[in-house]
Amino acid sequence: MNPNWQKSSYRSEGNSPAAFGTLIAALKKKPAPVSEGAHDDAPFHLRCADTVVTTTRHKWNAFALGVRAGEFDHFAATR
């Protein structure tokens, strides 16, 4: 698998690394995600202040498990 990465042109460079590091730290403290069954591919919205992330529960759980496994630690180390 060779995923393509594209950075949004709307992304500000300012506080993003610190915010991402905070997200990673918070996810590592939470219990591992579990499947919700039939609703895994339904739209899933995460909101924090003025930021909204829309994904699926399946994709979010995969991301959260990757965070717990340390796959994104190098991003958080840049803050």
mmCIF file of the C-alpha atoms, coordinates in Angstrom:
data_MODEL
# 
_entry.id   MODEL 
# 
loop_
_atom_site.group_PDB 
_atom_site.id 
_atom_site.type_symbol 
_atom_site.label_atom_id 
_atom_site.label_alt_id 
_atom_site.label_comp_id 
_atom_site.label_asym_id 
_atom_site.label_entity_id 
_atom_site.label_seq_id 
_atom_site.pdbx_PDB_ins_code 
_atom_site.Cartn_x 
_atom_site.Cartn_y 
_atom_site.Cartn_z 
_atom_site.occupancy 
_atom_site.B_iso_or_equiv 
_atom_site.pdbx_formal_charge 
_atom_site.auth_seq_id 
_atom_site.auth_comp_id 
_atom_site.auth_asym_id 
_atom_site.auth_atom_id 
_atom_site.pdbx_PDB_model_num 
ATOM 1  C CA . MET A 1 1  ? 0.000   0.000  0.000  1.00 0.00 ? 1  MET A CA 1 
ATOM 2  C CA . ASN A 1 2  ? 1.402   3.384  -0.974 1.00 0.00 ? 2  ASN A CA 1 
ATOM 3  C CA . PRO A 1 3  ? -0.830  6.128  0.473  1.00 0.00 ? 3  PRO A CA 1 
ATOM 4  C CA . ASN A 1 4  ? -0.586  9.581  -1.033 1.00 0.00 ? 4  ASN A CA 1 
ATOM 5  C CA . TRP A 1 5  ? -0.313  12.549 1.309  1.00 0.00 ? 5  TRP A CA 1 
ATOM 6  C CA . GLN A 1 6  ? -1.629  15.946 0.375  1.00 0.00 ? 6  GLN A CA 1 
ATOM 7  C CA . LYS A 1 7  ? -1.354  18.955 2.653  1.00 0.00 ? 7  LYS A CA 1 
ATOM 8  C CA . SER A 1 8  ? -4.289  21.329 2.517  1.00 0.00 ? 8  SER A CA 1 
ATOM 9  C CA . SER A 1 9  ? -3.551  24.786 1.190  1.00 0.00 ? 9  SER A CA 1 
ATOM 10 C CA . TYR A 1 10 ? -5.786  26.069 4.009  1.00 0.00 ? 10 TYR A CA 1 
ATOM 11 C CA . ARG A 1 11 ? -3.561  24.607 6.729  1.00 0.00 ? 11 ARG A CA 1 
ATOM 12 C CA . SER A 1 12 ? -1.894  27.252 8.829  1.00 0.00 ? 12 SER A CA 1 
ATOM 13 C CA . GLU A 1 13 ? 1.676   26.601 9.906  1.00 0.00 ? 13 GLU A CA 1 
ATOM 14 C CA . GLY A 1 14 ? 1.278   28.330 13.279 1.00 0.00 ? 14 GLY A CA 1 
ATOM 15 C CA . ASN A 1 15 ? -0.154  26.133 16.036 1.00 0.00 ? 15 ASN A CA 1 
ATOM 16 C CA . SER A 1 16 ? -0.810  22.959 13.961 1.00 0.00 ? 16 SER A CA 1 
ATOM 17 C CA . PRO A 1 17 ? 2.142   20.843 15.236 1.00 0.00 ? 17 PRO A CA 1 
ATOM 18 C CA . ALA A 1 18 ? 1.311   21.665 18.863 1.00 0.00 ? 18 ALA A CA 1 
ATOM 19 C CA . ALA A 1 19 ? -2.375  20.888 18.311 1.00 0.00 ? 19 ALA A CA 1 
ATOM 20 C CA . PHE A 1 20 ? -1.525  17.586 16.614 1.00 0.00 ? 20 PHE A CA 1 
ATOM 21 C CA . GLY A 1 21 ? 0.799   16.666 19.476 1.00 0.00 ? 21 GLY A CA 1 
ATOM 22 C CA . THR A 1 22 ? -1.982  17.421 21.948 1.00 0.00 ? 22 THR A CA 1 
ATOM 23 C CA . LEU A 1 23 ? -4.385  15.212 19.960 1.00 0.00 ? 23 LEU A CA 1 
ATOM 24 C CA . ILE A 1 24 ? -1.891  12.347 19.929 1.00 0.00 ? 24 ILE A CA 1 
ATOM 25 C CA . ALA A 1 25 ? -1.268  12.639 23.670 1.00 0.00 ? 25 ALA A CA 1 
ATOM 26 C CA . ALA A 1 26 ? -5.018  12.651 24.378 1.00 0.00 ? 26 ALA A CA 1 
ATOM 27 C CA . LEU A 1 27 ? -5.680  9.615  22.173 1.00 0.00 ? 27 LEU A CA 1 
ATOM 28 C CA . LYS A 1 28 ? -2.935  7.635  23.899 1.00 0.00 ? 28 LYS A CA 1 
ATOM 29 C CA . LYS A 1 29 ? -4.715  8.161  27.245 1.00 0.00 ? 29 LYS A CA 1 
ATOM 30 C CA . LYS A 1 30 ? -8.071  6.890  25.945 1.00 0.00 ? 30 LYS A CA 1 
ATOM 31 C CA . PRO A 1 31 ? -9.076  3.212  25.837 1.00 0.00 ? 31 PRO A CA 1 
ATOM 32 C CA . ALA A 1 32 ? -8.516  1.422  22.550 1.00 0.00 ? 32 ALA A CA 1 
ATOM 33 C CA . PRO A 1 33 ? -11.449 1.956  20.156 1.00 0.00 ? 33 PRO A CA 1 
ATOM 34 C CA . VAL A 1 34 ? -13.947 -0.811 19.544 1.00 0.00 ? 34 VAL A CA 1 
ATOM 35 C CA . SER A 1 35 ? -16.071 -1.559 16.511 1.00 0.00 ? 35 SER A CA 1 
ATOM 36 C CA . GLU A 1 36 ? -19.573 -0.147 16.370 1.00 0.00 ? 36 GLU A CA 1 
ATOM 37 C CA . GLY A 1 37 ? -20.671 -2.818 13.875 1.00 0.00 ? 37 GLY A CA 1 
ATOM 38 C CA . ALA A 1 38 ? -23.114 -1.767 11.177 1.00 0.00 ? 38 ALA A CA 1 
ATOM 39 C CA . HIS A 1 39 ? -22.391 1.940  11.648 1.00 0.00 ? 39 HIS A CA 1 
ATOM 40 C CA . ASP A 1 40 ? -18.612 1.736  11.053 1.00 0.00 ? 40 ASP A CA 1 
ATOM 41 C CA . ASP A 1 41 ? -18.845 3.314  7.585  1.00 0.00 ? 41 ASP A CA 1 
ATOM 42 C CA . ALA A 1 42 ? -21.429 5.981  8.423  1.00 0.00 ? 42 ALA A CA 1 
ATOM 43 C CA . PRO A 1 43 ? -20.178 9.592  8.533  1.00 0.00 ? 43 PRO A CA 1 
ATOM 44 C CA . PHE A 1 44 ? -18.562 10.422 11.853 1.00 0.00 ? 44 PHE A CA 1 
ATOM 45 C CA . HIS A 1 45 ? -17.977 14.056 12.912 1.00 0.00 ? 45 HIS A CA 1 
ATOM 46 C CA . LEU A 1 46 ? -15.447 15.210 15.491 1.00 0.00 ? 46 LEU A CA 1 
ATOM 47 C CA . ARG A 1 47 ? -15.701 18.797 16.687 1.00 0.00 ? 47 ARG A CA 1 
ATOM 48 C CA . CYS A 1 48 ? -13.343 20.910 18.769 1.00 0.00 ? 48 CYS A CA 1 
ATOM 49 C CA . ALA A 1 49 ? -13.852 24.676 18.893 1.00 0.00 ? 49 ALA A CA 1 
ATOM 50 C CA . ASP A 1 50 ? -14.010 25.819 15.258 1.00 0.00 ? 50 ASP A CA 1 
ATOM 51 C CA . THR A 1 51 ? -12.490 22.619 13.774 1.00 0.00 ? 51 THR A CA 1 
ATOM 52 C CA . VAL A 1 52 ? -14.619 19.777 12.392 1.00 0.00 ? 52 VAL A CA 1 
ATOM 53 C CA . VAL A 1 53 ? -13.217 16.481 11.119 1.00 0.00 ? 53 VAL A CA 1 
ATOM 54 C CA . THR A 1 54 ? -15.518 14.275 9.067  1.00 0.00 ? 54 THR A CA 1 
ATOM 55 C CA . THR A 1 55 ? -14.518 10.654 8.596  1.00 0.00 ? 55 THR A CA 1 
ATOM 56 C CA . THR A 1 56 ? -15.949 7.200  9.286  1.00 0.00 ? 56 THR A CA 1 
ATOM 57 C CA . ARG A 1 57 ? -15.766 5.383  12.614 1.00 0.00 ? 57 ARG A CA 1 
ATOM 58 C CA . HIS A 1 58 ? -13.746 2.639  10.897 1.00 0.00 ? 58 HIS A CA 1 
ATOM 59 C CA . LYS A 1 59 ? -11.124 5.137  9.656  1.00 0.00 ? 59 LYS A CA 1 
ATOM 60 C CA . TRP A 1 60 ? -11.053 7.012  12.972 1.00 0.00 ? 60 TRP A CA 1 
ATOM 61 C CA . ASN A 1 61 ? -10.548 3.775  14.909 1.00 0.00 ? 61 ASN A CA 1 
ATOM 62 C CA . ALA A 1 62 ? -7.701  2.783  12.554 1.00 0.00 ? 62 ALA A CA 1 
ATOM 63 C CA . PHE A 1 63 ? -6.078  6.199  13.115 1.00 0.00 ? 63 PHE A CA 1 
ATOM 64 C CA . ALA A 1 64 ? -6.522  5.948  16.900 1.00 0.00 ? 64 ALA A CA 1 
ATOM 65 C CA . LEU A 1 65 ? -4.968  2.470  16.953 1.00 0.00 ? 65 LEU A CA 1 
ATOM 66 C CA . GLY A 1 66 ? -2.044  3.782  14.882 1.00 0.00 ? 66 GLY A CA 1 
ATOM 67 C CA . VAL A 1 67 ? -1.565  6.591  17.400 1.00 0.00 ? 67 VAL A CA 1 
ATOM 68 C CA . ARG A 1 68 ? -1.566  4.103  20.275 1.00 0.00 ? 68 ARG A CA 1 
ATOM 69 C CA . ALA A 1 69 ? 1.030   2.011  18.393 1.00 0.00 ? 69 ALA A CA 1 
ATOM 70 C CA . GLY A 1 70 ? 3.325   5.049  18.094 1.00 0.00 ? 70 GLY A CA 1 
ATOM 71 C CA . GLU A 1 71 ? 3.012   5.460  14.320 1.00 0.00 ? 71 GLU A CA 1 
ATOM 72 C CA . PHE A 1 72 ? 2.669   9.258  14.592 1.00 0.00 ? 72 PHE A CA 1 
ATOM 73 C CA . ASP A 1 73 ? 5.080   9.965  17.439 1.00 0.00 ? 73 ASP A CA 1 
ATOM 74 C CA . HIS A 1 74 ? 7.574   11.586 15.085 1.00 0.00 ? 74 HIS A CA 1 
ATOM 75 C CA . PHE A 1 75 ? 4.969   14.248 14.218 1.00 0.00 ? 75 PHE A CA 1 
ATOM 76 C CA . ALA A 1 76 ? 4.328   15.023 17.871 1.00 0.00 ? 76 ALA A CA 1 
ATOM 77 C CA . ALA A 1 77 ? 8.069   15.289 18.566 1.00 0.00 ? 77 ALA A CA 1 
ATOM 78 C CA . THR A 1 78 ? 8.297   18.369 16.323 1.00 0.00 ? 78 THR A CA 1 
ATOM 79 C CA . ARG A 1 79 ? 6.215   20.536 18.602 1.00 0.00 ? 79 ARG A CA 1 
# 
